[in-house]
Tab-separated table of C-alpha atoms in Angstrom:
chain	number	residue	atom	x	y	z
A	6	MET	CA	-15.935	19.673	6.908
A	7	ARG	CA	-13.983	20.541	3.761
A	8	LEU	CA	-14.267	18.587	0.547
A	9	GLU	CA	-10.552	17.720	0.672
A	10	LEU	CA	-10.996	15.876	3.973
A	11	PHE	CA	-14.059	14.034	2.712
A	12	LEU	CA	-12.235	12.893	-0.440
A	13	LYS	CA	-9.226	11.826	1.598
A	14	LEU	CA	-11.312	9.614	3.871
A	15	PHE	CA	-13.295	8.385	0.875
A	16	TRP	CA	-10.053	7.461	-0.879
A	17	MET	CA	-8.719	5.564	2.139
A	18	VAL	CA	-11.826	3.360	2.187
A	19	VAL	CA	-11.637	2.848	-1.582
A	20	LEU	CA	-7.950	1.944	-1.245
A	21	ALA	CA	-8.802	-0.749	1.300
A	22	TRP	CA	-11.531	-2.029	-1.013
A	23	ASN	CA	-9.086	-2.172	-3.919
A	24	VAL	CA	-6.647	-4.196	-1.815
A	25	SER	CA	-9.406	-6.740	-1.172
A	26	VAL	CA	-10.276	-6.771	-4.889
A	27	ALA	CA	-6.649	-7.292	-5.942
A	28	LEU	CA	-6.120	-10.131	-3.474
A	29	PHE	CA	-9.344	-11.869	-4.463
A	30	ALA	CA	-8.511	-11.427	-8.159
A	31	LEU	CA	-5.229	-13.198	-7.497
A	32	VAL	CA	-7.086	-16.037	-5.757
A	33	MET	CA	-9.507	-16.406	-8.668
A	34	ARG	CA	-6.845	-16.116	-11.331
A	35	LEU	CA	-4.492	-18.679	-9.813
A	36	GLY	CA	-7.212	-21.197	-9.010
A	37	GLY	CA	-10.078	-20.127	-11.270
A	38	ARG	CA	-10.411	-23.393	-13.188
A	39	PHE	CA	-10.183	-25.377	-9.946
A	40	TRP	CA	-12.933	-23.323	-8.303
A	41	GLN	CA	-15.162	-23.535	-11.387
A	42	ASN	CA	-14.750	-27.307	-11.719
A	43	ASN	CA	-15.171	-28.165	-8.043
A	44	THR	CA	-17.478	-25.534	-6.515
A	45	SER	CA	-21.159	-24.745	-6.913
A	46	THR	CA	-22.109	-21.440	-8.521
A	47	PHE	CA	-23.982	-20.476	-5.344
A	48	LEU	CA	-20.870	-20.619	-3.145
A	49	ARG	CA	-18.723	-18.904	-5.770
A	50	GLY	CA	-21.261	-16.107	-6.030
A	51	LYS	CA	-21.315	-15.632	-2.251
A	52	SER	CA	-17.514	-15.460	-2.246
A	53	TYR	CA	-17.610	-12.660	-4.835
A	54	LEU	CA	-20.185	-10.769	-2.793
A	55	CYS	CA	-18.077	-11.137	0.338
A	56	ALA	CA	-14.858	-9.874	-1.281
A	57	LEU	CA	-16.570	-7.007	-3.120
A	58	TYR	CA	-19.222	-5.846	-0.689
A	59	LEU	CA	-17.838	-6.132	2.841
A	60	PRO	CA	-14.861	-3.736	2.388
A	61	PHE	CA	-17.133	-1.391	0.470
A	62	SER	CA	-19.698	-1.287	3.281
A	63	ALA	CA	-17.353	1.047	5.180
A	64	LEU	CA	-17.618	3.439	2.238
A	65	ILE	CA	-21.410	3.342	2.436
A	66	GLU	CA	-21.132	4.108	6.162
A	67	LEU	CA	-18.803	7.011	5.364
A	68	ILE	CA	-21.320	8.513	2.922
A	69	LEU	CA	-24.235	8.123	5.329
A	70	LEU	CA	-22.307	9.698	8.201
A	71	SER	CA	-21.300	12.602	5.989
A	72	LEU	CA	-24.944	13.230	5.149
A	73	LEU	CA	-26.002	13.037	8.786
A	74	PHE	CA	-23.176	14.842	10.576
A	75	ALA	CA	-21.435	16.981	7.988
A	76	PRO	CA	-23.950	18.910	5.861
A	77	GLY	CA	-21.241	21.538	5.371
A	78	VAL	CA	-19.520	19.269	2.845
A	79	TYR	CA	-21.978	20.447	0.211
A	80	GLU	CA	-21.342	24.079	1.058
A	81	ALA	CA	-17.592	23.472	0.720
A	82	MET	CA	-17.746	21.903	-2.744
A	83	PRO	CA	-17.357	25.182	-4.673
A	84	LYS	CA	-14.410	26.134	-2.429
A	85	LEU	CA	-12.079	23.347	-3.531
A	86	ARG	CA	-8.417	24.348	-3.337
A	87	LEU	CA	-5.009	22.734	-3.042
A	88	PRO	CA	-5.142	20.183	-0.206
A	89	SER	CA	-3.232	21.038	2.918
A	90	ALA	CA	-2.663	18.773	5.900
A	91	GLY	CA	-4.178	20.280	9.017
A	92	THR	CA	-5.431	23.360	7.141
A	93	SER	CA	-4.037	25.939	9.561
A	94	ALA	CA	-5.633	29.367	9.460
A	95	ILE	CA	-2.097	30.696	8.779
A	96	PRO	CA	-1.229	29.843	5.141
A	97	ALA	CA	2.529	29.895	5.810
A	98	LEU	CA	2.171	26.983	8.231
A	99	ARG	CA	0.293	24.708	5.867
A	100	ALA	CA	1.872	21.551	4.484
A	101	PHE	CA	0.846	20.003	1.193
A	102	ASP	CA	-1.302	16.904	1.738
A	103	TRP	CA	-0.277	14.287	-0.793
A	104	GLU	CA	-2.957	11.836	0.346
A	105	ALA	CA	-5.700	14.354	-0.381
A	106	ALA	CA	-4.071	15.176	-3.735
A	107	VAL	CA	-4.054	11.505	-4.699
A	108	ALA	CA	-7.694	11.276	-3.592
A	109	MET	CA	-8.602	14.141	-5.915
A	110	LEU	CA	-6.758	12.471	-8.780
A	111	TRP	CA	-8.612	9.224	-8.096
A	112	ALA	CA	-11.962	11.067	-7.920
A	113	ALA	CA	-11.306	12.677	-11.301
A	114	GLY	CA	-10.477	9.273	-12.816
A	115	ALA	CA	-13.578	7.710	-11.257
A	116	LEU	CA	-15.739	10.485	-12.702
A	117	VAL	CA	-14.282	9.980	-16.182
A	118	SER	CA	-14.747	6.208	-15.898
A	119	ALA	CA	-18.387	6.671	-14.849
A	120	VAL	CA	-19.058	8.946	-17.828
A	121	VAL	CA	-17.414	6.447	-20.162
A	122	ARG	CA	-19.685	3.704	-18.793
A	123	ILE	CA	-22.917	5.723	-18.798
A	124	ALA	CA	-22.645	7.505	-22.168
A	125	PRO	CA	-22.927	4.342	-24.352
A	126	ARG	CA	-25.968	3.238	-22.362
A	127	LEU	CA	-27.723	6.522	-23.016
A	128	ARG	CA	-26.953	6.272	-26.729
A	129	PHE	CA	-28.167	2.655	-26.762
A	130	ARG	CA	-31.371	3.691	-25.005
A	131	ARG	CA	-32.186	6.197	-27.748
A	132	TRP	CA	-31.327	3.644	-30.437
A	133	LEU	CA	-33.432	0.947	-28.787
A	134	LYS	CA	-36.546	3.124	-28.609
A	135	LYS	CA	-36.366	3.707	-32.356
A	136	ASN	CA	-35.551	0.157	-33.466
A	137	ARG	CA	-37.356	-2.232	-31.136
A	138	ARG	CA	-40.604	-4.031	-31.883
A	139	PRO	CA	-42.729	-6.497	-29.868
A	140	LEU	CA	-42.119	-10.234	-30.033
A	141	GLY	CA	-44.116	-12.339	-32.413
A	142	GLU	CA	-46.690	-14.790	-31.070
A	143	ARG	CA	-44.414	-17.837	-31.374
A	144	ALA	CA	-41.499	-16.245	-29.536
A	145	ALA	CA	-43.812	-14.779	-26.892
A	146	LEU	CA	-45.306	-18.228	-26.208
A	147	ILE	CA	-41.855	-19.749	-25.775
A	148	LEU	CA	-40.913	-16.924	-23.419
A	149	GLU	CA	-44.083	-17.450	-21.388
A	150	ASN	CA	-43.329	-21.166	-21.157
A	151	ALA	CA	-39.749	-20.488	-19.983
A	152	GLU	CA	-41.013	-18.089	-17.318
A	153	LEU	CA	-43.584	-20.586	-16.016
A	154	GLN	CA	-41.089	-23.447	-15.889
A	155	MET	CA	-38.394	-21.416	-14.150
A	156	GLU	CA	-40.911	-20.260	-11.546
A	157	ALA	CA	-42.103	-23.835	-11.035
A	158	ALA	CA	-38.510	-25.106	-10.688
A	159	ALA	CA	-37.937	-22.833	-7.683
A	160	SER	CA	-40.774	-24.519	-5.756
A	161	LEU	CA	-39.784	-28.132	-6.414
A	162	ARG	CA	-38.618	-30.429	-3.657
A	163	ARG	CA	-35.059	-31.619	-3.307
A	164	ASN	CA	-33.918	-33.939	-6.144
A	165	GLU	CA	-37.251	-33.457	-7.953
A	166	MET	CA	-37.027	-32.676	-11.680
A	167	LEU	CA	-39.169	-30.240	-13.625
A	168	ASP	CA	-41.993	-31.465	-15.887
A	169	GLU	CA	-40.751	-30.265	-19.274
A	170	ARG	CA	-43.742	-30.683	-21.561
A	171	PRO	CA	-43.812	-28.169	-24.462
A	172	ARG	CA	-46.564	-26.072	-22.894
A	173	HIS	CA	-46.368	-23.318	-25.497
A	174	ARG	CA	-47.842	-25.691	-28.126
A	175	VAL	CA	-50.750	-26.576	-25.854
A	176	ARG	CA	-51.529	-22.915	-25.220
A	177	LEU	CA	-51.311	-22.172	-28.950
A	178	ASN	CA	-54.020	-24.759	-29.649
A	179	ARG	CA	-56.260	-23.322	-26.928
A	180	LYS	CA	-55.951	-19.782	-28.312
A	181	ILE	CA	-55.208	-18.428	-24.842
A	182	PRO	CA	-53.810	-14.843	-24.882
A	183	VAL	CA	-50.082	-14.721	-24.264
A	184	TYR	CA	-48.948	-13.095	-21.028
A	185	THR	CA	-45.288	-12.623	-20.109
A	186	ASN	CA	-43.935	-11.194	-16.855
A	187	ASN	CA	-40.948	-9.526	-18.519
A	188	GLU	CA	-40.664	-7.014	-21.309
A	189	ALA	CA	-39.142	-8.491	-24.456
A	190	TYR	CA	-38.480	-7.022	-27.887
A	191	VAL	CA	-36.845	-7.735	-31.209
A	192	ALA	CA	-34.252	-5.153	-32.318
A	193	ASP	CA	-32.784	-5.617	-35.772
A	194	GLY	CA	-29.094	-4.757	-35.789
A	195	LEU	CA	-28.094	-6.356	-32.498
A	196	SER	CA	-25.098	-8.667	-32.640
A	197	GLY	CA	-26.961	-11.297	-30.598
A	198	PRO	CA	-29.557	-11.883	-27.875
A	199	MET	CA	-29.027	-9.951	-24.674
A	200	ALA	CA	-30.636	-8.811	-21.438
A	201	VAL	CA	-30.642	-5.144	-20.456
A	202	MET	CA	-30.402	-4.430	-16.753
A	203	SER	CA	-29.417	-0.766	-16.546
A	204	GLY	CA	-32.042	1.946	-16.254
A	205	CYS	CA	-29.748	4.196	-18.290
A	206	ALA	CA	-30.025	1.708	-21.178
A	207	GLY	CA	-33.805	1.531	-21.056
A	208	GLY	CA	-34.627	-0.619	-18.023
A	209	LYS	CA	-34.953	-4.373	-17.586
A	210	CYS	CA	-35.906	-6.169	-20.778
A	211	LEU	CA	-34.973	-9.084	-23.037
A	212	LEU	CA	-33.793	-8.432	-26.577
A	213	LEU	CA	-33.591	-10.675	-29.626
A	214	ASP	CA	-31.703	-9.804	-32.780
A	215	LYS	CA	-34.086	-12.011	-34.795
A	216	GLU	CA	-36.960	-14.437	-34.236
A	217	ASP	CA	-36.188	-17.196	-36.721
A	218	TYR	CA	-34.303	-19.344	-34.203
A	219	ASP	CA	-35.623	-22.874	-33.752
A	220	ASP	CA	-37.719	-23.640	-30.666
A	221	GLU	CA	-34.855	-25.286	-28.792
A	222	THR	CA	-32.511	-22.329	-29.299
A	223	LEU	CA	-35.185	-19.765	-28.438
A	224	ASP	CA	-35.993	-21.615	-25.215
A	225	ALA	CA	-32.289	-21.662	-24.249
A	226	ILE	CA	-31.884	-17.966	-25.088
A	227	PHE	CA	-34.874	-16.883	-23.024
A	228	ARG	CA	-33.884	-19.040	-20.064
A	229	HIS	CA	-30.369	-17.625	-20.057
A	230	GLU	CA	-31.452	-13.998	-20.362
A	231	LEU	CA	-34.174	-14.471	-17.734
A	232	ALA	CA	-31.475	-15.780	-15.409
A	233	HIS	CA	-29.571	-12.502	-15.904
A	234	ILE	CA	-32.605	-10.506	-14.780
A	235	HIS	CA	-33.716	-12.654	-11.869
A	236	SER	CA	-32.023	-13.607	-8.619
A	237	GLY	CA	-29.242	-15.769	-10.045
A	238	GLY	CA	-27.486	-13.471	-12.489
A	239	ALA	CA	-28.760	-10.270	-10.882
A	240	MET	CA	-26.953	-11.233	-7.661
A	241	LEU	CA	-23.664	-10.158	-9.276
A	242	TRP	CA	-25.084	-7.458	-11.545
A	243	GLY	CA	-23.466	-4.027	-11.318
A	244	TYR	CA	-20.135	-5.163	-9.892
A	245	GLU	CA	-18.440	-4.894	-13.290
A	246	ASP	CA	-19.232	-1.176	-13.356
A	247	LEU	CA	-18.259	-0.865	-9.702
A	248	LEU	CA	-14.843	-2.346	-10.451
A	249	ALA	CA	-14.375	-0.167	-13.531
A	250	VAL	CA	-15.266	3.097	-11.752
A	251	PHE	CA	-13.804	2.700	-8.266
A	252	GLY	CA	-10.868	0.519	-9.330
A	253	TRP	CA	-9.933	2.207	-12.627
A	254	PHE	CA	-6.284	2.461	-11.515
A	255	ASN	CA	-6.101	-1.090	-10.153
A	256	PRO	CA	-4.938	-3.907	-12.495
A	257	GLY	CA	-6.458	-6.381	-10.047
A	258	ALA	CA	-9.893	-4.796	-10.554
A	259	TRP	CA	-9.687	-5.252	-14.315
A	260	LEU	CA	-8.516	-8.819	-13.850
A	261	LEU	CA	-11.408	-9.528	-11.497
A	262	ARG	CA	-13.842	-7.971	-13.999
A	263	ARG	CA	-12.803	-10.614	-16.489
A	264	CYS	CA	-13.279	-13.397	-13.932
A	265	LEU	CA	-16.598	-11.887	-12.847
A	266	ARG	CA	-17.899	-11.719	-16.409
A	267	GLU	CA	-17.202	-15.430	-16.825
A	268	GLU	CA	-18.738	-16.172	-13.435
A	269	ILE	CA	-21.969	-14.371	-14.332
A	270	GLU	CA	-22.361	-16.545	-17.432
A	271	LEU	CA	-21.752	-19.722	-15.437
A	272	VAL	CA	-24.247	-18.639	-12.775
A	273	CYS	CA	-26.883	-17.897	-15.410
A	274	ASP	CA	-26.326	-21.277	-17.085
A	275	ASP	CA	-26.876	-22.949	-13.738
A	276	CYS	CA	-30.071	-20.972	-13.072
A	277	ALA	CA	-31.371	-21.554	-16.611
A	278	THR	CA	-31.027	-25.348	-16.288
A	279	PHE	CA	-32.068	-25.636	-12.641
A	280	ARG	CA	-34.088	-28.828	-12.006
A	281	ARG	CA	-33.810	-29.897	-15.640
A	282	GLY	CA	-32.888	-33.386	-16.805
A	283	GLY	CA	-29.814	-34.414	-18.738
A	284	GLU	CA	-31.558	-34.261	-22.122
A	285	ARG	CA	-32.685	-30.665	-21.623
A	286	ARG	CA	-29.293	-29.621	-20.281
A	287	ALA	CA	-27.697	-31.138	-23.388
A	288	ALA	CA	-30.146	-29.185	-25.579
A	289	TYR	CA	-29.155	-26.003	-23.777
A	290	ALA	CA	-25.475	-26.824	-24.356
A	291	ARG	CA	-26.176	-27.358	-28.089
A	292	ALA	CA	-27.764	-23.918	-28.274
A	293	LEU	CA	-24.685	-22.400	-26.616
A	294	THR	CA	-22.436	-24.088	-29.155
A	295	ASN	CA	-24.522	-22.870	-32.103
A	296	LEU	CA	-24.452	-19.286	-30.833
A	297	ALA	CA	-20.728	-19.322	-30.063
A	298	ALA	CA	-19.785	-18.800	-33.718
A	299	ARG	CA	-21.678	-15.505	-33.935
A	300	LYS	CA	-19.792	-12.222	-34.034
A	301	ARG	CA	-19.581	-10.608	-30.593
A	302	ALA	CA	-19.657	-6.910	-29.775
A	303	PHE	CA	-19.976	-4.925	-26.571
A	304	LEU	CA	-23.428	-3.584	-25.877
A	305	PRO	CA	-24.542	-2.067	-22.589
A	306	GLY	CA	-26.400	-4.672	-20.578
A	307	THR	CA	-25.258	-8.056	-19.364
A	308	ALA	CA	-22.492	-10.109	-20.916
A	309	GLN	CA	-23.636	-11.786	-24.102
A	310	MET	CA	-24.705	-15.396	-24.144
A	311	ALA	CA	-22.053	-16.549	-26.627
A	312	CYS	CA	-18.484	-16.342	-25.289
A	313	GLY	CA	-15.020	-17.400	-26.351
A	314	SER	CA	-14.159	-21.015	-26.995
A	315	GLY	CA	-12.252	-21.462	-23.710
A	316	LEU	CA	-15.169	-20.347	-21.560
A	317	LEU	CA	-17.603	-22.207	-23.802
A	318	ARG	CA	-15.858	-25.499	-23.055
A	319	ARG	CA	-16.049	-24.852	-19.317
A	320	ARG	CA	-19.718	-23.888	-19.565
A	321	VAL	CA	-20.613	-27.017	-21.503
A	322	ARG	CA	-18.650	-29.154	-19.058
A	323	ALA	CA	-20.454	-27.556	-16.099
A	324	LEU	CA	-23.797	-28.326	-17.790
A	325	ILE	CA	-23.049	-31.935	-18.660
A	326	ASP	CA	-20.938	-32.869	-15.627
A	327	PRO	CA	-21.655	-30.571	-12.639
A	328	PRO	CA	-19.482	-31.080	-9.527
A	329	PRO	CA	-20.980	-33.451	-6.916
A	330	LYS	CA	-22.164	-31.848	-3.676
A	331	ARG	CA	-19.811	-33.899	-1.532
A	332	ARG	CA	-16.895	-32.158	-3.271
A	333	SER	CA	-18.356	-28.740	-4.040
A	334	ARG	CA	-19.313	-27.876	-0.458
A	335	PRO	CA	-15.895	-28.185	1.240
A	336	VAL	CA	-14.167	-26.527	-1.733
A	337	GLY	CA	-16.773	-23.748	-1.681
A	338	VAL	CA	-16.179	-23.176	2.030
A	339	LEU	CA	-12.461	-22.971	1.284
A	340	LEU	CA	-13.085	-20.319	-1.391
A	341	PHE	CA	-15.367	-18.337	0.925
A	342	THR	CA	-12.687	-18.469	3.621
A	343	ALA	CA	-10.142	-17.126	1.145
A	344	ALA	CA	-12.525	-14.261	0.317
A	345	MET	CA	-12.884	-13.443	4.022
A	346	LEU	CA	-9.105	-13.424	4.441
A	347	CYS	CA	-8.852	-10.941	1.553
A	348	VAL	CA	-11.351	-8.688	3.338
A	349	LEU	CA	-9.483	-8.934	6.641
A	350	ALA	CA	-6.167	-8.139	4.934
A	351	SER	CA	-7.690	-5.015	3.410
A	352	GLY	CA	-8.645	-3.760	6.890
A	353	VAL	CA	-5.037	-2.657	7.430
A	354	PHE	CA	-5.697	0.206	4.997
A	355	MET	CA	-8.938	1.381	6.589
A	356	PRO	CA	-9.027	4.992	7.900
A	357	LEU	CA	-7.702	5.319	11.443
A	358	GLU	CA	-9.043	7.660	14.084
A	359	THR	CA	-5.474	8.682	14.952
A	360	VAL	CA	-3.794	10.957	12.439
A	361	ARG	CA	-0.056	10.304	12.273
A	362	VAL	CA	1.843	13.475	11.387
A	363	THR	CA	5.467	14.267	10.608
A	364	GLU	CA	7.597	17.288	11.374
A	365	ASP	CA	6.541	18.797	8.050
A	366	THR	CA	2.834	18.572	8.860
A	367	LEU	CA	2.787	19.078	12.645
A	368	LEU	CA	2.675	22.873	12.541
A	369	SER	CA	-0.147	22.867	10.004
A	370	PHE	CA	-2.487	21.717	12.803
A	371	LEU	CA	-1.831	24.945	14.724
A	372	ARG	CA	-4.976	27.103	14.766
A	373	ALA	CA	-6.718	24.586	12.501
A	374	PRO	CA	-10.508	24.851	12.098
A	375	GLU	CA	-12.784	22.772	14.281
A	376	TYR	CA	-13.406	19.692	12.160
A	377	GLY	CA	-12.591	16.061	12.630
A	378	TYR	CA	-13.364	12.640	11.277
A	379	MET	CA	-16.764	13.018	9.584
A	380	GLY	CA	-17.240	16.245	11.515
A	381	ALA	CA	-18.043	14.246	14.655
A	382	ARG	CA	-14.618	13.661	16.257
A	383	ASP	CA	-11.524	15.748	16.675
A	384	PHE	CA	-8.060	14.743	15.445
A	385	ASP	CA	-5.714	12.960	17.829
A	386	LEU	CA	-2.115	13.830	17.060
A	387	ASP	CA	0.493	11.106	17.218
A	388	PRO	CA	3.679	12.629	15.793
A	389	GLY	CA	5.856	9.610	16.478
A	390	GLY	CA	8.757	11.678	17.716
A	391	ALA	CA	8.304	14.886	15.688
A	392	TYR	CA	10.781	17.524	16.902
A	393	GLY	CA	11.944	15.065	19.541
A	394	ALA	CA	8.582	15.016	21.314
A	395	THR	CA	7.034	11.794	22.549
A	396	ASP	CA	3.460	13.072	22.459
A	397	ALA	CA	1.478	15.969	21.040
A	398	ASN	CA	-2.036	17.179	21.771
A	399	HIS	CA	-4.253	20.111	21.040
A	400	CYS	CA	-4.773	22.638	23.821
A	401	TYR	CA	-8.341	23.682	24.546
A	402	MET	CA	-9.980	26.513	26.409
A	403	GLY	CA	-13.518	25.323	26.979
A	404	PHE	CA	-14.589	23.977	23.598
A	405	SER	CA	-12.148	26.173	21.649
A	406	ARG	CA	-8.838	24.852	20.362
A	407	TRP	CA	-6.041	27.387	20.752
A	408	GLY	CA	-2.680	25.643	20.411
A	409	LEU	CA	-0.438	22.572	20.511
A	410	SER	CA	1.289	20.967	23.474
A	411	LEU	CA	4.431	18.828	22.951
A	412	THR	CA	5.698	16.503	25.691
A	413	TYR	CA	9.382	15.525	26.147
A	414	THR	CA	11.270	12.996	28.227
A	415	GLY	CA	13.943	15.307	29.597
A	416	GLU	CA	15.420	18.813	29.707
A	417	GLU	CA	17.986	18.046	26.997
A	418	THR	CA	15.454	16.777	24.471
A	419	LEU	CA	13.132	19.678	25.343
A	420	SER	CA	15.833	22.279	24.696
A	421	GLU	CA	16.811	20.629	21.422
A	422	GLY	CA	13.172	20.464	20.334
A	423	GLN	CA	12.659	24.142	21.220
A	424	ILE	CA	15.618	25.150	19.065
A	425	ARG	CA	14.396	23.083	16.125
A	426	LEU	CA	10.840	24.407	16.437
A	427	ALA	CA	12.084	27.990	16.594
A	428	ALA	CA	14.122	27.407	13.434
A	429	ALA	CA	11.129	25.866	11.620
A	430	LEU	CA	8.814	28.732	12.597
A	431	THR	CA	11.431	31.321	11.584
A	432	GLU	CA	11.806	29.630	8.190
A	433	ARG	CA	8.068	29.815	7.580
A	434	LEU	CA	7.053	33.061	9.323
A	435	GLY	CA	10.224	35.139	9.181
A	436	ALA	CA	12.322	36.518	12.041
A	437	PRO	CA	10.614	36.633	15.456
A	438	VAL	CA	9.453	40.006	16.705
A	439	THR	CA	10.427	39.246	20.310
A	440	SER	CA	12.512	36.585	21.986
A	441	GLY	CA	13.066	36.114	25.715
A	442	GLU	CA	12.668	33.841	28.681
A	443	SER	CA	8.905	34.112	28.530
A	444	GLY	CA	8.906	32.796	24.970
A	445	THR	CA	9.474	33.634	21.326
A	446	VAL	CA	6.846	35.495	19.281
A	447	TRP	CA	6.333	35.631	15.515
A	448	GLN	CA	3.801	37.624	13.546
A	449	ALA	CA	1.884	36.209	10.596
A	450	VAL	CA	-1.125	37.056	8.442
A	451	ASP	CA	-4.008	34.584	8.618
A	452	GLU	CA	-6.720	33.816	6.051
A	453	SER	CA	-8.846	36.803	7.065
A	454	GLY	CA	-5.909	39.177	6.514
A	455	ALA	CA	-5.546	39.965	10.188
A	456	ARG	CA	-2.145	39.899	11.890
A	457	THR	CA	-1.757	36.921	14.209
A	458	GLU	CA	0.890	36.272	16.818
A	459	VAL	CA	2.413	32.803	17.159
A	460	TRP	CA	4.004	31.997	20.530
A	461	LEU	CA	6.516	29.278	21.398
A	462	MET	CA	7.133	28.869	25.112
A	463	ARG	CA	7.817	26.291	27.780
A	464	GLY	CA	4.754	24.999	29.542
A	465	ASP	CA	4.402	23.168	32.824
A	466	GLY	CA	6.950	20.422	33.351
A	467	LEU	CA	8.615	18.947	30.275
A	468	THR	CA	6.292	20.496	27.682
A	469	LEU	CA	6.486	23.054	24.897
A	470	THR	CA	3.413	25.043	24.008
A	471	ILE	CA	2.750	26.642	20.608
A	472	PHE	CA	-0.237	28.943	20.242
């Protein structure tokens, strides 16, 4: 299988995925505030996963099948050339394949976007190794306490609240060595606290720009950044980069990235305050407000804890007045249904097993190499009336493909189609060398440099055969 075909199929799956992304971005943009105010973060997160993952699963299947059934794709990579539909062994019969050309353009843009995303992480990784230092004892104790409480909250019964005693002070009095489950450092020069998720940026860790925060703020910071690393925030991690790389040309992808960034912060707030009482949730909201005035800058990792004033208001509202379950569940089901409809609508753009060709591309499938969809199936031709024919198929001798067979509805349409085909072949191959009742013959030079004869003749019944 040639690289052009692989990219073309790859692009068709990515196009379907981008349709789903654009539709879901429209849903979130038009009703974003409504969903945020009336739906639980759990159901919103599942809706994002549905809209982003399900259409993309076909792409994963495409890659796996290519590895299993088409190892020749790697051999073909150095032989990239201008894409041609059908890839006939006779260059004069080839037609330019615009879909494959667009796929190559998209692949180049995706590669550039990936480099743009990865390069800052690599630079940040080098900077972090030089400038980080371990947490002090006080900060490490608060981190340990946050880890223990968040783990305990996950095992509580329904409607049971977490015991929120300041355990780090008790442990400090007992002189017990501090043990934290997550790596955490202080890095002078950061614009604010953050969590690093990417291996390119140094692997999972928590970062503080300074340690002189008060206990309440430090507890809120660690809880929020821990939520980024663990199941809550990590559930949506990586989709920002996915949208930027595979949807670089799609305005809907960039719009959804903005919605997703806000959603990740809301999800992490919910995880950080899970099973906590109103007083502790209010303390967390105060910490958010105090951090909101800090200068923000992009750093590779998760979105920073302090966001713009508009999102900050929604985050504080979600903390103080979360939506009741009796309202959030039906609205969440409605959002999930909308996400599923976006996925189903994108299925129209999925690759089809039948290749629809036009008169310009029909002849390029003559004497084409033996490859098909993922190297496992042959092409089915459906010309939709090309050269007046109602159907077209490859002709086989054993397992070898040797020509094309066109079917007509009557003698008049067959004669007209024969004249038009003869004119098209003459335009591409030059004047025929022989012409008679048995058929018309042209001579052409194929890829190997050998002279090849192309025949056009009437077959059995109302058919024309080209070989």
